[in-house]
CSV table of C-alpha atoms in Angstrom, one decimal:
chain,number,residue,atom,x,y,z
X,1,MET,CA,-1.8,-24.0,-2.3
X,2,THR,CA,-1.8,-21.1,0.3
X,3,GLU,CA,-4.8,-21.1,2.6
X,4,PRO,CA,-7.6,-19.3,0.8
X,5,LEU,CA,-7.5,-16.6,3.2
X,6,ILE,CA,-4.0,-15.7,2.3
X,7,ALA,CA,-3.4,-13.2,-0.5
X,8,TYR,CA,-0.9,-13.5,-3.0
X,9,CYS,CA,1.2,-10.8,-0.9
X,10,GLY,CA,0.9,-12.6,2.4
X,11,VAL,CA,-1.7,-10.3,4.0
X,12,ASN,CA,-4.4,-12.3,6.0
X,13,CYS,CA,-7.3,-11.3,3.9
X,14,ALA,CA,-9.7,-12.3,7.6
X,15,THR,CA,-8.0,-9.5,9.5
X,16,CYS,CA,-7.3,-6.8,6.1
X,17,THR,CA,-9.1,-3.5,6.7
X,18,ASP,CA,-8.0,-2.7,2.8
X,19,LEU,CA,-10.6,-6.0,1.9
X,20,ALA,CA,-13.1,-4.4,4.5
X,21,SER,CA,-13.2,-1.2,3.0
X,22,GLY,CA,-13.5,-1.9,-0.7
X,23,LYS,CA,-10.2,-1.0,-1.4
X,24,CYS,CA,-8.9,-4.4,-2.4
X,25,PRO,CA,-11.4,-6.7,-4.2
X,26,GLY,CA,-9.6,-10.1,-2.8
X,27,CYS,CA,-7.1,-11.2,-5.1
X,28,ARG,CA,-8.2,-15.1,-5.0
X,29,GLU,CA,-12.1,-14.4,-5.8
X,30,THR,CA,-11.9,-11.7,-8.2
X,31,ALA,CA,-11.3,-12.4,-12.1
X,32,TRP,CA,-8.8,-9.7,-12.9
X,33,GLY,CA,-8.7,-7.8,-16.0
X,34,ASP,CA,-5.8,-6.6,-17.7
X,35,ASP,CA,-4.7,-4.5,-14.7
X,36,PRO,CA,-4.5,-6.8,-11.5
X,37,CYS,CA,-2.5,-5.5,-8.6
X,38,LEU,CA,1.1,-6.2,-9.0
X,39,PRO,CA,1.4,-9.1,-6.7
X,40,VAL,CA,-1.9,-10.9,-8.3
X,41,GLY,CA,-0.3,-10.4,-11.8
X,42,CYS,CA,3.2,-11.3,-11.0
X,43,CYS,CA,2.6,-14.8,-8.8
X,44,ARG,CA,0.1,-15.4,-11.6
X,45,GLU,CA,2.4,-14.9,-14.1
X,46,LYS,CA,5.2,-17.1,-12.5
X,47,GLY,CA,2.6,-19.7,-11.6
X,48,ILE,CA,3.5,-19.3,-7.9
X,49,ASP,CA,0.7,-19.1,-4.8
X,50,VAL,CA,2.5,-16.1,-3.0
X,51,CYS,CA,5.3,-13.8,-3.2
X,52,GLY,CA,7.2,-15.7,-0.9
X,53,GLN,CA,7.6,-18.6,-3.3
X,54,CYS,CA,9.4,-16.0,-5.7
X,55,GLU,CA,13.4,-16.5,-6.6
X,56,ALA,CA,13.5,-12.7,-6.0
X,57,PHE,CA,11.5,-12.5,-3.0
X,58,PRO,CA,11.3,-9.5,-1.3
X,59,CYS,CA,11.6,-7.8,-4.7
X,60,PRO,CA,11.9,-3.9,-4.7
X,61,ASP,CA,8.5,-3.3,-6.3
X,62,MET,CA,7.3,-4.5,-3.1
X,63,ALA,CA,9.3,-3.0,-0.4
X,64,THR,CA,7.2,-0.2,-0.2
X,65,PHE,CA,4.0,-2.4,0.5
X,66,TYR,CA,5.8,-4.4,3.2
X,67,GLU,CA,6.3,-1.1,5.2
X,68,GLU,CA,3.0,0.5,4.9
X,69,SER,CA,1.1,-1.0,7.8
X,70,GLU,CA,1.6,-3.5,10.6
X,71,GLY,CA,-0.5,-5.9,8.7
X,72,HIS,CA,1.8,-5.6,5.5
X,73,ARG,CA,4.9,-6.3,8.0
X,74,GLU,CA,3.0,-9.2,9.2
X,75,ALA,CA,2.4,-10.5,5.4
X,76,TYR,CA,6.0,-9.7,5.0
X,77,ARG,CA,7.3,-12.0,7.9
X,78,ARG,CA,4.4,-14.7,6.5
X,79,MET,CA,6.2,-14.7,3.2
X,80,ARG,CA,9.9,-14.7,4.7
X,81,ALA,CA,9.1,-17.5,6.6
X,82,LEU,CA,8.6,-19.3,3.0
X,83,SER,CA,11.4,-17.9,1.0
């Protein structure tokens, strides 16, 4: 299992501005309904802890996400180290 402060997408929740602002509810702590964010739904469906464990990483669906900010680029590098 991945550290609890590392989201499915690889973002470090301890430094995430989306979590701090309430934009992200915290994927490891939230009981998602029928509409989880993309990496949460995908990872849970595949039974993996993070995107970097997926055979398709990096997938086209997450490419834009990993370019959105330095924190997301850091998440990509973290996940790349796992793949």
